[in-house]
PDB file of C-alpha atoms in Angstrom:
ATOM      1  CA  UNK A   1     111.318  99.998  77.819  1.00 83.00           C
ATOM      2  CA  UNK A   2     112.167  99.525  81.460  1.00 88.00           C
ATOM      3  CA  UNK A   3     109.635  98.845  84.187  1.00 88.00           C
ATOM      4  CA  UNK A   4     110.420 102.192  85.827  1.00 89.00           C
ATOM      5  CA  UNK A   5     109.696 104.047  82.596  1.00 91.00           C
ATOM      6  CA  UNK A   6     106.405 102.251  82.114  1.00 92.00           C
ATOM      7  CA  UNK A   7     105.428 102.951  85.728  1.00 93.00           C
ATOM      8  CA  UNK A   8     106.072 106.637  85.080  1.00 94.00           C
ATOM      9  CA  UNK A   9     103.928 106.530  81.915  1.00 94.00           C
ATOM     10  CA  UNK A  10     101.179 104.689  83.792  1.00 94.00           C
ATOM     11  CA  UNK A  11     101.247 107.227  86.606  1.00 95.00           C
ATOM     12  CA  UNK A  12     100.931 110.066  84.068  1.00 96.00           C
ATOM     13  CA  UNK A  13      98.052 108.252  82.332  1.00 94.00           C
ATOM     14  CA  UNK A  14      96.240 107.648  85.624  1.00 95.00           C
ATOM     15  CA  UNK A  15      96.957 111.217  86.759  1.00 96.00           C
ATOM     16  CA  UNK A  16      95.526 112.757  83.572  1.00 95.00           C
ATOM     17  CA  UNK A  17      92.349 110.688  83.623  1.00 92.00           C
ATOM     18  CA  UNK A  18      92.020 111.123  87.380  1.00 95.00           C
ATOM     19  CA  UNK A  19      92.218 114.911  87.140  1.00 96.00           C
ATOM     20  CA  UNK A  20      89.866 114.999  84.156  1.00 94.00           C
ATOM     21  CA  UNK A  21      87.312 112.880  85.981  1.00 93.00           C
ATOM     22  CA  UNK A  22      87.596 114.774  89.232  1.00 95.00           C
ATOM     23  CA  UNK A  23      87.488 118.290  87.800  1.00 96.00           C
ATOM     24  CA  UNK A  24      85.578 117.751  84.537  1.00 95.00           C
ATOM     25  CA  UNK A  25      83.186 114.887  85.213  1.00 94.00           C
ATOM     26  CA  UNK A  26      80.418 116.491  83.148  1.00 94.00           C
ATOM     27  CA  UNK A  27      82.721 116.877  80.156  1.00 93.00           C
ATOM     28  CA  UNK A  28      83.819 113.244  80.312  1.00 91.00           C
ATOM     29  CA  UNK A  29      80.229 112.060  80.570  1.00 90.00           C
ATOM     30  CA  UNK A  30      79.349 114.161  77.530  1.00 91.00           C
ATOM     31  CA  UNK A  31      82.357 112.765  75.645  1.00 88.00           C
ATOM     32  CA  UNK A  32      81.070 109.256  76.323  1.00 84.00           C
ATOM     33  CA  UNK A  33      77.747 110.304  74.784  1.00 85.00           C
ATOM     34  CA  UNK A  34      75.598 110.685  77.890  1.00 85.00           C
ATOM     35  CA  UNK A  35      72.748 113.085  77.177  1.00 85.00           C
ATOM     36  CA  UNK A  36      71.210 113.441  80.637  1.00 89.00           C
ATOM     37  CA  UNK A  37      73.744 114.079  83.375  1.00 92.00           C
ATOM     38  CA  UNK A  38      72.787 114.227  87.038  1.00 92.00           C
ATOM     39  CA  UNK A  39      74.632 114.332  90.341  1.00 93.00           C
ATOM     40  CA  UNK A  40      74.758 110.514  90.564  1.00 93.00           C
ATOM     41  CA  UNK A  41      76.622 110.270  87.257  1.00 93.00           C
ATOM     42  CA  UNK A  42      79.037 112.996  88.318  1.00 95.00           C
ATOM     43  CA  UNK A  43      79.666 111.344  91.692  1.00 95.00           C
ATOM     44  CA  UNK A  44      80.372 107.989  90.008  1.00 92.00           C
ATOM     45  CA  UNK A  45      82.928 109.535  87.661  1.00 92.00           C
ATOM     46  CA  UNK A  46      84.559 111.391  90.554  1.00 95.00           C
ATOM     47  CA  UNK A  47      84.890 108.152  92.557  1.00 94.00           C
ATOM     48  CA  UNK A  48      86.489 106.510  89.530  1.00 91.00           C
ATOM     49  CA  UNK A  49      88.789 109.521  89.194  1.00 94.00           C
ATOM     50  CA  UNK A  50      89.925 109.193  92.810  1.00 95.00           C
ATOM     51  CA  UNK A  51      90.800 105.574  92.104  1.00 93.00           C
ATOM     52  CA  UNK A  52      92.898 106.640  89.126  1.00 94.00           C
ATOM     53  CA  UNK A  53      94.666 109.253  91.242  1.00 96.00           C
ATOM     54  CA  UNK A  54      95.393 106.596  93.862  1.00 95.00           C
ATOM     55  CA  UNK A  55      96.859 104.308  91.197  1.00 95.00           C
ATOM     56  CA  UNK A  56      99.017 107.173  89.923  1.00 95.00           C
ATOM     57  CA  UNK A  57     100.353 107.721  93.435  1.00 96.00           C
ATOM     58  CA  UNK A  58     101.054 104.020  93.986  1.00 95.00           C
ATOM     59  CA  UNK A  59     102.886 103.794  90.650  1.00 94.00           C
ATOM     60  CA  UNK A  60     105.034 106.785  91.582  1.00 94.00           C
ATOM     61  CA  UNK A  61     105.756 105.452  95.066  1.00 93.00           C
ATOM     62  CA  UNK A  62     106.892 101.986  93.960  1.00 92.00           C
ATOM     63  CA  UNK A  63     108.747 103.257  90.892  1.00 90.00           C
ATOM     64  CA  UNK A  64     112.056 103.664  92.701  1.00 87.00           C
ATOM     65  CA  UNK A  65     111.912 100.507  94.793  1.00 87.00           C
ATOM     66  CA  UNK A  66     114.050  97.499  94.020  1.00 82.00           C
ATOM     67  CA  UNK A  67     111.372  94.987  94.878  1.00 84.00           C
ATOM     68  CA  UNK A  68     110.328  92.978  91.864  1.00 85.00           C
ATOM     69  CA  UNK A  69     107.304  91.642  93.772  1.00 88.00           C
ATOM     70  CA  UNK A  70     105.913  95.176  94.146  1.00 90.00           C
ATOM     71  CA  UNK A  71     106.286  95.810  90.428  1.00 90.00           C
ATOM     72  CA  UNK A  72     104.694  92.510  89.501  1.00 91.00           C
ATOM     73  CA  UNK A  73     101.755  93.050  91.865  1.00 93.00           C
ATOM     74  CA  UNK A  74     101.098  96.502  90.456  1.00 94.00           C
ATOM     75  CA  UNK A  75     101.373  95.312  86.852  1.00 95.00           C
ATOM     76  CA  UNK A  76      99.001  92.386  87.497  1.00 95.00           C
ATOM     77  CA  UNK A  77      96.530  94.834  89.034  1.00 95.00           C
ATOM     78  CA  UNK A  78      96.870  97.228  86.098  1.00 95.00           C
ATOM     79  CA  UNK A  79      96.399  94.308  83.690  1.00 96.00           C
ATOM     80  CA  UNK A  80      93.236  93.201  85.456  1.00 96.00           C
ATOM     81  CA  UNK A  81      91.893  96.747  85.576  1.00 94.00           C
ATOM     82  CA  UNK A  82      92.531  97.375  81.878  1.00 95.00           C
ATOM     83  CA  UNK A  83      91.149  94.067  80.613  1.00 96.00           C
ATOM     84  CA  UNK A  84      88.109  94.069  82.894  1.00 95.00           C
ATOM     85  CA  UNK A  85      87.313  97.598  81.708  1.00 91.00           C
ATOM     86  CA  UNK A  86      87.553  96.313  78.114  1.00 92.00           C
ATOM     87  CA  UNK A  87      85.104  93.503  78.867  1.00 94.00           C
ATOM     88  CA  UNK A  88      82.646  95.834  80.573  1.00 91.00           C
ATOM     89  CA  UNK A  89      82.971  98.391  77.772  1.00 87.00           C
ATOM     90  CA  UNK A  90      82.340  95.807  75.049  1.00 90.00           C
ATOM     91  CA  UNK A  91      79.405  94.420  77.027  1.00 92.00           C
ATOM     92  CA  UNK A  92      77.788  97.850  77.204  1.00 87.00           C
ATOM     93  CA  UNK A  93      78.438  98.640  73.545  1.00 87.00           C
ATOM     94  CA  UNK A  94      77.535  95.296  71.957  1.00 91.00           C
ATOM     95  CA  UNK A  95      75.033  93.738  74.399  1.00 93.00           C
ATOM     96  CA  UNK A  96      73.346  96.728  76.058  1.00 90.00           C
ATOM     97  CA  UNK A  97      73.581  98.753  72.812  1.00 87.00           C
ATOM     98  CA  UNK A  98      74.971 101.888  74.396  1.00 82.00           C
ATOM     99  CA  UNK A  99      76.270 104.447  71.931  1.00 78.00           C
ATOM    100  CA  UNK A 100      79.987 104.256  71.183  1.00 85.00           C
ATOM    101  CA  UNK A 101      81.607 107.622  70.624  1.00 87.00           C
ATOM    102  CA  UNK A 102      85.031 108.434  69.249  1.00 88.00           C
ATOM    103  CA  UNK A 103      86.120 109.153  72.827  1.00 85.00           C
ATOM    104  CA  UNK A 104      84.947 105.758  74.048  1.00 84.00           C
ATOM    105  CA  UNK A 105      86.790 103.948  71.229  1.00 89.00           C
ATOM    106  CA  UNK A 106      89.932 105.982  71.940  1.00 89.00           C
ATOM    107  CA  UNK A 107      89.637 105.122  75.629  1.00 87.00           C
ATOM    108  CA  UNK A 108      89.167 101.463  74.668  1.00 89.00           C
ATOM    109  CA  UNK A 109      92.301 101.503  72.504  1.00 91.00           C
ATOM    110  CA  UNK A 110      94.390 103.145  75.227  1.00 93.00           C
ATOM    111  CA  UNK A 111      93.171 100.660  77.850  1.00 92.00           C
ATOM    112  CA  UNK A 112      93.974  97.766  75.530  1.00 94.00           C
ATOM    113  CA  UNK A 113      97.537  99.050  75.076  1.00 95.00           C
ATOM    114  CA  UNK A 114      97.894  99.604  78.838  1.00 95.00           C
ATOM    115  CA  UNK A 115      96.602  96.073  79.481  1.00 96.00           C
ATOM    116  CA  UNK A 116      98.903  94.378  76.983  1.00 97.00           C
ATOM    117  CA  UNK A 117     102.019  96.251  78.125  1.00 96.00           C
ATOM    118  CA  UNK A 118     101.120  95.730  81.802  1.00 95.00           C
ATOM    119  CA  UNK A 119     100.698  92.011  81.114  1.00 96.00           C
ATOM    120  CA  UNK A 120     104.096  91.954  79.436  1.00 95.00           C
ATOM    121  CA  UNK A 121     105.766  93.544  82.474  1.00 93.00           C
ATOM    122  CA  UNK A 122     103.790  91.384  84.906  1.00 93.00           C
ATOM    123  CA  UNK A 123     105.062  88.246  83.188  1.00 93.00           C
ATOM    124  CA  UNK A 124     108.695  89.369  83.083  1.00 86.00           C
ATOM    125  CA  UNK A 125     110.876  87.809  85.722  1.00 56.00           C
ATOM    126  CA  UNK A 126     113.535  90.515  86.002  1.00 61.00           C
ATOM    127  CA  UNK A 127     113.069  94.176  86.783  1.00 49.00           C
TER     128      UNK A 127
END
């Protein structure tokens, strides 16, 4: 897979989760197993969603550049984001004892794949 193809897939991934979080924050919170949902929870998910939409836009904007440094910077950022989300997720599930739903495990698996592939592209020297 080429870097450009992966950037397109990443932008689609970020776009989907960004739109879901922005327009269906309550549904996502319910999918993660939250029983009591208030405006603070919804606002937090919507802020996260805006971040995902911003990442989707950045991935699309740098996709057609010829600058390897831009690709590498984005992939290192995506790697950090994915792996730090894994650490936080595992902390909440195994240390804080938050409920783990099928959705949260699916999200964990997708983030792990995104992190590993992003790390692969970040470590590549050529475009």
